XYZ file of C-alpha atoms in Angstrom:
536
model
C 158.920 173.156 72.635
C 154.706 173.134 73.200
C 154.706 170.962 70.021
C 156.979 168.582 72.189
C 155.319 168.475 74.969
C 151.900 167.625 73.521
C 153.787 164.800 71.587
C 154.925 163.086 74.725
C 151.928 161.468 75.736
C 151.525 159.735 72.366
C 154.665 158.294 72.683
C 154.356 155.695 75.655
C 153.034 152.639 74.561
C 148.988 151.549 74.677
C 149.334 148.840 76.953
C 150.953 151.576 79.505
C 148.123 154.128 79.513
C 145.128 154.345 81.588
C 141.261 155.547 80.474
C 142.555 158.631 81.542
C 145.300 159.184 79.579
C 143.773 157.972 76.432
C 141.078 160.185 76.939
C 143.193 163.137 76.992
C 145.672 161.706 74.068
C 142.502 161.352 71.989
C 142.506 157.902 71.450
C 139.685 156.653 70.198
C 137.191 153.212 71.098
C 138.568 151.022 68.362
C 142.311 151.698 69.105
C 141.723 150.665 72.818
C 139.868 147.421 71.610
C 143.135 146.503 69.768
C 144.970 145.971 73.423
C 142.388 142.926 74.208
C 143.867 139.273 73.543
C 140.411 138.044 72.288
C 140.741 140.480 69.216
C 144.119 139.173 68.384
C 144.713 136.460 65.260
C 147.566 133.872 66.164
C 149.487 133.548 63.608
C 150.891 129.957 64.532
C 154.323 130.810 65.822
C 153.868 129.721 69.589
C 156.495 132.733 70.794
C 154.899 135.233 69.207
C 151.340 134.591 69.794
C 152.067 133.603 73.754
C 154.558 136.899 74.175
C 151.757 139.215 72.429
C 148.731 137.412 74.490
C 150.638 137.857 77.431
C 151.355 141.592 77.087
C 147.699 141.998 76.348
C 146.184 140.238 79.009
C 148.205 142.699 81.385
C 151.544 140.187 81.910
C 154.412 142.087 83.787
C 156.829 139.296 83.777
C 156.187 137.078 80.571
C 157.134 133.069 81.030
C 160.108 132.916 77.890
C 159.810 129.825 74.835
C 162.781 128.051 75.194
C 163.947 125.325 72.636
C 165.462 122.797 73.941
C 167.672 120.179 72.953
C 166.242 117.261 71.098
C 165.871 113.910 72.615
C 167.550 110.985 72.238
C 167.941 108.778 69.127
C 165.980 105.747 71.116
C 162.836 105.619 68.699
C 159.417 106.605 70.483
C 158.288 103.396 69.995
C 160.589 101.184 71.698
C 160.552 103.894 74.657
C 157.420 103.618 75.305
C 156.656 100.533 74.875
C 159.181 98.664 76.339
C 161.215 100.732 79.119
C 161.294 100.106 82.447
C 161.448 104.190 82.645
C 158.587 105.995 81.887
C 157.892 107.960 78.913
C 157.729 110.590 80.248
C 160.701 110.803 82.801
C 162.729 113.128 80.213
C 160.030 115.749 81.256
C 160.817 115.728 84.652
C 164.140 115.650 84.220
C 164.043 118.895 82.537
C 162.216 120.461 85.256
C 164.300 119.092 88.090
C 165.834 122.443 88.499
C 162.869 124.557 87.947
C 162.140 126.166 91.241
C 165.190 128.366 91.250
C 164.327 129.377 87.780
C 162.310 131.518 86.292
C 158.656 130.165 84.746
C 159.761 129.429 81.306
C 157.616 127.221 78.153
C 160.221 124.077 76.975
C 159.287 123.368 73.158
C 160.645 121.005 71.084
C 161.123 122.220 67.385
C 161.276 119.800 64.403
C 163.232 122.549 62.238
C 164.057 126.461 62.371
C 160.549 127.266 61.617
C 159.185 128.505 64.902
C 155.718 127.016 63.611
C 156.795 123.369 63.561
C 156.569 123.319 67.752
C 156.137 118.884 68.412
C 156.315 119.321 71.995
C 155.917 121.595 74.731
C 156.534 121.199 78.204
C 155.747 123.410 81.402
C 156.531 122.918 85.145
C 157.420 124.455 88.120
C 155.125 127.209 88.375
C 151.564 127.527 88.466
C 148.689 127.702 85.522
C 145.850 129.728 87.091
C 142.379 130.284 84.884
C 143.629 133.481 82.796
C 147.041 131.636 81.740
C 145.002 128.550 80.688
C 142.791 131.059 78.534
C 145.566 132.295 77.055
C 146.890 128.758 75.833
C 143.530 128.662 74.880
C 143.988 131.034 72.177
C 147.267 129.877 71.260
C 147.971 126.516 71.413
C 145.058 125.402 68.797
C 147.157 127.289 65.847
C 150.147 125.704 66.697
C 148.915 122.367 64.339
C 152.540 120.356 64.458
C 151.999 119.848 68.190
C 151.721 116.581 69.350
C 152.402 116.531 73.080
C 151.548 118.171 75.892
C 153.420 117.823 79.435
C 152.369 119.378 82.664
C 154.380 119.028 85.506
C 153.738 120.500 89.184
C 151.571 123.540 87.884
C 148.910 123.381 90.511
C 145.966 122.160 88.268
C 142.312 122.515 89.753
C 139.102 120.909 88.888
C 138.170 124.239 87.041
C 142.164 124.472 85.290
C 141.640 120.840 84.579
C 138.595 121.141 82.707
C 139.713 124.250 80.718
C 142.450 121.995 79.423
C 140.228 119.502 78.332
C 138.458 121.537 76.601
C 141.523 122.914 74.892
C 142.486 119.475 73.733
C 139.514 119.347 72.014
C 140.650 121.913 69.860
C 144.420 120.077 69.289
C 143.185 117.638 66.959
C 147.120 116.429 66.547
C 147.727 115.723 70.071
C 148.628 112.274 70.910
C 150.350 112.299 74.051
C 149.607 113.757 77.705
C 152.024 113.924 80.812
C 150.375 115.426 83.646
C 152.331 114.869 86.384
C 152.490 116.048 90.237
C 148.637 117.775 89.968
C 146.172 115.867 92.179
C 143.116 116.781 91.674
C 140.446 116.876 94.476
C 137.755 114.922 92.277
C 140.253 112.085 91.063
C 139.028 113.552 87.507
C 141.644 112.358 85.298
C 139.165 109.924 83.909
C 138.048 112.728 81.272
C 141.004 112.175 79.253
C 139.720 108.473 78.180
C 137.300 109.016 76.032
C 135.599 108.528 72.558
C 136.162 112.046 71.781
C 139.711 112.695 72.731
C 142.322 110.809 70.621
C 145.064 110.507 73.434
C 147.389 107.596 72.446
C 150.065 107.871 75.890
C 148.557 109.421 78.860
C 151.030 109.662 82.032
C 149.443 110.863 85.356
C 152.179 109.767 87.549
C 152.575 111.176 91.029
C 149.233 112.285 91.378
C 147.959 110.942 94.475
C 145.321 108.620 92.844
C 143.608 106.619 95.140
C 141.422 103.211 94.466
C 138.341 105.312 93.991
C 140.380 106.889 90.954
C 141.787 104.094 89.506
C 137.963 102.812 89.627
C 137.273 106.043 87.765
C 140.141 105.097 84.991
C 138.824 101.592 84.770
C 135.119 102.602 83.808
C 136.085 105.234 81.282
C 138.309 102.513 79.561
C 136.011 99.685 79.572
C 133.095 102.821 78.059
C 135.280 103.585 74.712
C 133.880 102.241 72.102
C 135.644 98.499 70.811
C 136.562 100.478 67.274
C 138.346 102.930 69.494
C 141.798 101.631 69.219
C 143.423 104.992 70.327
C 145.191 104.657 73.698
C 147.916 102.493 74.002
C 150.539 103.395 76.976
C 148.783 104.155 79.872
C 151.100 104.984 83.280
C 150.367 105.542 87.200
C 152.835 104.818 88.408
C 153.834 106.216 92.011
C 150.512 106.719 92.917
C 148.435 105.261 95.658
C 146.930 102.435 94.231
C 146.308 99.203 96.254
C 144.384 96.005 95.555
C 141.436 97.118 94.985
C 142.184 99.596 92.252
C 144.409 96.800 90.872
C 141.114 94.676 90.283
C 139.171 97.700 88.794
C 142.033 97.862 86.563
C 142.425 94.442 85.636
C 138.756 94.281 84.873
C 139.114 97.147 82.490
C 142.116 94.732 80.861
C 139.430 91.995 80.709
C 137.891 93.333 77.055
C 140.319 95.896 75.999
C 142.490 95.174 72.937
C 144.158 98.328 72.642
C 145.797 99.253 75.488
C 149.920 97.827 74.969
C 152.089 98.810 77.629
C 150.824 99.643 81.221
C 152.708 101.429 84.356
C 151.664 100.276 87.380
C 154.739 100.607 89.287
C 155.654 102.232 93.340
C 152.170 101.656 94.480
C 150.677 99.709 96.871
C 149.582 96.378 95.187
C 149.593 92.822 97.062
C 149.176 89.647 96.171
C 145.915 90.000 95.225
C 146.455 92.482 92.673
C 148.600 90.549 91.352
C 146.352 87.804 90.970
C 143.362 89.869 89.495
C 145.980 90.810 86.475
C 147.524 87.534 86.389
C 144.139 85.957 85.789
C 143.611 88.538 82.971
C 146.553 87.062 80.875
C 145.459 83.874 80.868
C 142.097 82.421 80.828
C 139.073 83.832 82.791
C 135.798 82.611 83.150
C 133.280 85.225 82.310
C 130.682 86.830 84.551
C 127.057 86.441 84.045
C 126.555 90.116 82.504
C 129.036 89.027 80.172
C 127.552 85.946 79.296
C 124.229 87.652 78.739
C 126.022 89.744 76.000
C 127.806 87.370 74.415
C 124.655 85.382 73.283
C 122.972 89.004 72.155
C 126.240 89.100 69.972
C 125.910 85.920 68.471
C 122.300 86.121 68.077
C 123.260 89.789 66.268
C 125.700 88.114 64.225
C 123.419 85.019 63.214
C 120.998 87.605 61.814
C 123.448 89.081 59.873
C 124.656 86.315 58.197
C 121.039 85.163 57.202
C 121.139 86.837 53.888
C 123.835 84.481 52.944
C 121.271 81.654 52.378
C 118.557 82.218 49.839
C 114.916 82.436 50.877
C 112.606 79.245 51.954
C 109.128 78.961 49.910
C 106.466 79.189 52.552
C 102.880 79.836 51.897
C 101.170 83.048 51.746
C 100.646 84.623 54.821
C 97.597 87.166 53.581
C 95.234 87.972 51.192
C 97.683 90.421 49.421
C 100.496 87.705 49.322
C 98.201 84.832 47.697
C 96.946 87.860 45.042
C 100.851 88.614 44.405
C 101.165 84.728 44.243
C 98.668 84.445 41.633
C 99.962 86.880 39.225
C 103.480 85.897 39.364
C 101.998 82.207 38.431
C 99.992 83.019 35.411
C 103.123 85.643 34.118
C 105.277 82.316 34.403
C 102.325 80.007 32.316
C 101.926 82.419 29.864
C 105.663 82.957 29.645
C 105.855 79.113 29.633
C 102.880 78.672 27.260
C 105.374 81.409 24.912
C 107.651 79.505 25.034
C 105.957 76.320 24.008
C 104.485 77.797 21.241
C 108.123 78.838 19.922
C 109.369 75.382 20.599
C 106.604 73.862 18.663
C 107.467 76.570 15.508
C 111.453 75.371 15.758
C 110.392 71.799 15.932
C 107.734 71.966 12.983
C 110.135 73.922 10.846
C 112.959 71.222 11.390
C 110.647 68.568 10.456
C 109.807 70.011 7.177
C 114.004 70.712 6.577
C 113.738 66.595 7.335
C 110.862 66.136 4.870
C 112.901 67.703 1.582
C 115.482 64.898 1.390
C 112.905 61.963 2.391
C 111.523 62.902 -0.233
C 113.956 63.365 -3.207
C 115.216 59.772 -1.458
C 111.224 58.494 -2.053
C 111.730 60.317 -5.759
C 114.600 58.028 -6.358
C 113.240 55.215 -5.208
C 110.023 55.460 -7.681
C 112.629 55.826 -10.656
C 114.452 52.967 -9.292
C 110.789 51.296 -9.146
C 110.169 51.821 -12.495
C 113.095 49.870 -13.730
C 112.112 46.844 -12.480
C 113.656 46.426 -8.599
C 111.110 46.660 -5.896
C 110.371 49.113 -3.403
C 111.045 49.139 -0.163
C 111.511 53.017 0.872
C 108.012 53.697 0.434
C 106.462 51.170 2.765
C 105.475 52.921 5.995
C 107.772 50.602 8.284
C 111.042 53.016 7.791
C 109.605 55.896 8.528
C 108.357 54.433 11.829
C 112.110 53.823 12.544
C 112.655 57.438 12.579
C 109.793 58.892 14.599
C 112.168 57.920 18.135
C 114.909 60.270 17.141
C 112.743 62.961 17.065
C 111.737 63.165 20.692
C 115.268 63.246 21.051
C 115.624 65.940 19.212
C 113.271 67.689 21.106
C 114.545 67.367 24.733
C 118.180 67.899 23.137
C 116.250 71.366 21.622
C 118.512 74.243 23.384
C 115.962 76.732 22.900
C 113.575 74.971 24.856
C 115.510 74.353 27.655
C 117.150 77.463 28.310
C 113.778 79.562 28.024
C 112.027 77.511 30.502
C 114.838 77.617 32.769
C 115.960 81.023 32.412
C 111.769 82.228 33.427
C 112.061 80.094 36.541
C 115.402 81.776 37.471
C 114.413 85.152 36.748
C 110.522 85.017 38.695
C 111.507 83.310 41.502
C 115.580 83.428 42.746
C 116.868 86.731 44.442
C 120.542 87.583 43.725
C 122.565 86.826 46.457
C 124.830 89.145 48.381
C 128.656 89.180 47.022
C 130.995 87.633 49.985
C 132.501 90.983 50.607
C 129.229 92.492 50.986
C 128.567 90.188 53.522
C 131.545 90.091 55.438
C 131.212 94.132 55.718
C 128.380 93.289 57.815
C 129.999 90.343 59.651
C 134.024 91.229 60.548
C 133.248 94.100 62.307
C 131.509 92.851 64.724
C 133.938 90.009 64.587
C 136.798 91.717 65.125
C 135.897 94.387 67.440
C 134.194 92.298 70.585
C 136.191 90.140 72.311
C 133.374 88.369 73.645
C 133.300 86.538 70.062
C 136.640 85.381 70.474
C 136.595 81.179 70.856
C 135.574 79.967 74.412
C 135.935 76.489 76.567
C 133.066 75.264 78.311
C 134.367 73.908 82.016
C 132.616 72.843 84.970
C 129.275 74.902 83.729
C 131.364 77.905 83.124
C 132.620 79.981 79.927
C 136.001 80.997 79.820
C 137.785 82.986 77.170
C 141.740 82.857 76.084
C 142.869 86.226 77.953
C 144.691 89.389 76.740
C 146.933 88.855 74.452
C 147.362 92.347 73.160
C 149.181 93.823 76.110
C 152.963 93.069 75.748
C 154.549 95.650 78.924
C 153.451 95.434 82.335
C 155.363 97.073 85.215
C 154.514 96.351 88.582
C 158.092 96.579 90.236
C 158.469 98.560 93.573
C 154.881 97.239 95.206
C 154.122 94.705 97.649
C 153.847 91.457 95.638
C 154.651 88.257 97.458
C 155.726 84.841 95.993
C 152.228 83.940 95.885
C 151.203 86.327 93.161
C 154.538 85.457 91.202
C 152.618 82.088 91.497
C 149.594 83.532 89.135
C 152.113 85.346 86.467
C 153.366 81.617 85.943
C 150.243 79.887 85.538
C 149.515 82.990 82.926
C 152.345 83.137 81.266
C 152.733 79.122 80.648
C 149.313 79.403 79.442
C 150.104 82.258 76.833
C 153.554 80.219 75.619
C 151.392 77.813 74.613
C 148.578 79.251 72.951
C 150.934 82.079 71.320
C 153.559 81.239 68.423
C 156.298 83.658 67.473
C 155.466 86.185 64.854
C 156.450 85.255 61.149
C 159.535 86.484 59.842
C 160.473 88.070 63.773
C 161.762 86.763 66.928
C 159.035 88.602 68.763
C 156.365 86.794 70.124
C 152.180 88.027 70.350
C 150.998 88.319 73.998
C 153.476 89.810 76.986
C 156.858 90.024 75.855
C 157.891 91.953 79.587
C 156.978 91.614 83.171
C 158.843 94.070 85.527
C 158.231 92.791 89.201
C 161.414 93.661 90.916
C 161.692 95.488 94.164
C 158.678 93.394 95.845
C 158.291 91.771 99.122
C 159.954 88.075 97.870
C 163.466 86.769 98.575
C 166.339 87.284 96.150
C 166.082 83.327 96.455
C 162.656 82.923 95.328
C 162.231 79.820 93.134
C 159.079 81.023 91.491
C 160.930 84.404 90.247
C 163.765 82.346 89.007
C 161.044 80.611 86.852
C 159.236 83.269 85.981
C 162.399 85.140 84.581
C 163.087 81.622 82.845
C 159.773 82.354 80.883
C 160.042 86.045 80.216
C 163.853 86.347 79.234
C 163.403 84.524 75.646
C 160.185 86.819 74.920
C 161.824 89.892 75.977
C 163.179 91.794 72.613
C 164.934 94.527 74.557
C 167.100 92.202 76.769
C 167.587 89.504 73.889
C 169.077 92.097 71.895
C 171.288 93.638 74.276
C 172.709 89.685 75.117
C 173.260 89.403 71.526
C 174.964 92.658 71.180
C 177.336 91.253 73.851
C 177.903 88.135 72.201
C 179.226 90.181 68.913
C 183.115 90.619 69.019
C 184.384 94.219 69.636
């Protein structure tokens, strides 16, 4: 029974026992180290590594990894792109009925293998510092995950930064919800940039303010033009007016990445509306931008200079008349060579000429002796043949090739392959929009507008008939400048405009217009009327 007794206390579990009690069990310094998360090696399986972090960071109740149901059959492309809803709505959808549950991690699995976690979303209960640690360790082994969605878990400037910083180490992450945490600072700006790779970023219902959506507009227009990451951007029910609609619209001004953007339930006017209106179409550019564009085309001008060869000027110095010097009396001695060889092929033709004149004067003599004059060896005929051989001379090939080829070689540098100089040129071509082709009007310079972004939604604000007015003007503009897209009924530039729910009349003449313009371009609502069309 003693031997009993003294085996109890080695039965209850590590994580259960004090310094106390494994003092008096015996256990040593390097089992208790085994009880801290940071010595613990994820193994990529997001349950496993979360429950066992959990347990050894001194969780009593442990938030369970629940799979849940896959989404629709909608393609993630179309969703996103071109949905009035936003991408991120199944999220919160999921979490509608969160408070009377218990704290819980949704994942989304591509197969049985609890490493191939795609998504995983979390809501409804808060993410202090030593839960964010914790996702710290784990989340950066899970390497199939692509998305992250927060919803409603009381993020702080110091929760929000650890995340950040966790991205960092989620290479594979492409999209970010996070949704219902404002943030004191308006921060959310940290997740545009060079070094994030974020293609989707919601922040709806977040409480961002023009001062934020200020914030938003400077990171994007600070990515770098080959950074062609981020392409849905929502912020939607927010508190964004017409103020933040300019900063956003000047953002749009030189951005050719960004595809569909979410700007409904706000608080945008007319002017607003105008400032993105103006974007689509053509917009004169500001003197900044001026001043950049010629530094671009001066950049590019120097580029392409190696494309012509090099003008002969005089030397400049000393050093370059010396240099001078000896590359001219390399090219007359190569020249005098090459004389000298001429004169050898010429005098050794001459003599090959020689033999038959003068078996020909030979037979002539025999003929002389009997009895007919003769005529060949009077000096007049061989006069006759002393033209052809200049002729032969300049016709000599060997001359004229040597001479030629010791000009080429001395003085003519190689010029740079077209590819090679197009690497140099394109890039800069392609990347700036400031190079794009401008009209000179009334002193100013005005470029063709965005033509990149195809899905704006600015339904449920306070737009008036006046800034339907501007989406007109735009969007005439862009049907004829655009064409449809080869082999597609698609067409480049914005394909859909959502602006209902604003302060016009149902009546409103310029709506009834601008839907006129938008229907044809819009894939998702062409389809559907076709689809109706088809017989049952």
């Amino acid at each position: 029974m003693g031997k009993k007794a003294d085996k109890g206390p080695r039965d209850r579990t590590l994580k259960d026992c004090t310094e106390e009690d494994l003092r008096h069990t015996g256990v040593g310094q390097q089992d208790k180290t085994l009880l801290t998360p940071e010595e613990y090696e994820c193994t990529g399986i997001l349950e496993q590594d979360f429950t066992e972090l959990c347990s050894r960071s001194g969780y009593t109740e442990i938030p369970k990894v629940v799979a849940r149901s896959h989404p629709p059959s909608t393609p993630v492309s179309e969703k996103h792109g071109l949905d009035d809803t936003d991408w991120a709505s199944d999220t919160q959808a999921g979490h509608s009925n969160l408070s009377s549950l218990k704290p819980c991690i949704r994942v989304e699995l591509e197969s049985e293998d609890g490493r191939s976690v795609q998504e995983i979303s979390i809501g409804g209960w808060k993410i202090d510092d030593k839960m964010m640690g914790i996702f710290a360790k784990c989340l950066p082994a899970v390497t199939s995950l692509h998305k992250i969605s927060l919803w409603n878990v009381g993020l702080t400037d110091s929760t929000f930064s650890s995340f950040l910083a966790i991205l960092q180490h989620c290479p594979n992450v492409r999209a970010v919800a996070l949704e219902g945490n404002p943030l004191p600072n308006q921060s959310y700006c940290k997740l545009i940039s060079d070094d994030l790779v974020l293609s989707h970023i919601s922040l709806r219902n977040n409480q961002i303010n023009d001062e934020g959506a200020q914030l938003i507009s400077q990171a994007i227009l600070n990515l770098k033009m080959t950074n062609k990451a981020l392409s849905s951007l929502v912020l939607s029910y927010n508190h964004i007016t017409d103020l933040g609609a300019g900063h956003i619209a000047q953002a749009l001004r030189l951005n050719r990445s960004l595809l569909t953007l979410n700007l409904s339930s706000n608080q945008i006017g007319d002017q607003g509306a105008l400032a993105l209106a103006e974007v689509l179409g053509h917009f004169s550019l500001t003197h900044t931008e001026i001043v950049e564009r010629r530094r671009l085309l001066l950049e590019k001008g120097t580029q392409e200079q190696p494309r012509s060869p090099p003008t002969s000027r005089p030397a400049d110095s000393k050093s370059d008349r010396l240099a001078n010097h000896a590359s001219t009396t390399a090219l007359d001695k190569a020249d005098k060579n090459h004389a000298m060889k001429a004169k050898q092929s010429v005098t050794k033709k001459k003599d090959k000429e020689k033999e038959p004149q003068k078996k020909e004067d030979r037979s002539s003599v025999s003929n002389g002796t009997s009895g007919t004059p003769s005529v060949v060896t009077q000096p007049g005929p061989a006069k006759k043949e002393d033209p052809k051989t200049p002729k032969k001379q300049l016709v000599n090939p060997d001359q004229k090739s040597t001479r030629g080829k010791g000009v080429k070689s001395a003085t003519k540098r190689a010029p740079l392959s077209e590819q090679e100089v197009n690497r140099q040129v394109e890039p800069t071509e392609a990347a700036n929009p400031l190079l794009e082709a401008a009209e000179f009007r009334h002193g100013k310079v005005f470029l063709p507008g965005n033509k990149v972004l195809i899905s704006l939604n600015l339904s449920r604000n306070k737009i008036a008939e006046e800034g339907l007015k501007g989406f007109v003007a735009a969007m005439e503009t862009q049907i004829q400048e655009t064409k449809p897209i080869p082999g597609t009924k698609s067409h480049t530039g914005l394909m859909r405009l959502s602006v209902g729910k604003n302060n016009f009349p149902d009546e409103c003449l310029t709506h009834a217009r601008l839907q006129e313009i938008m229907l044809p371009r819009d894939p998702m609502k062409s389809s559907k009327s076709s689809e109706e069309e088809q017989p049952l």
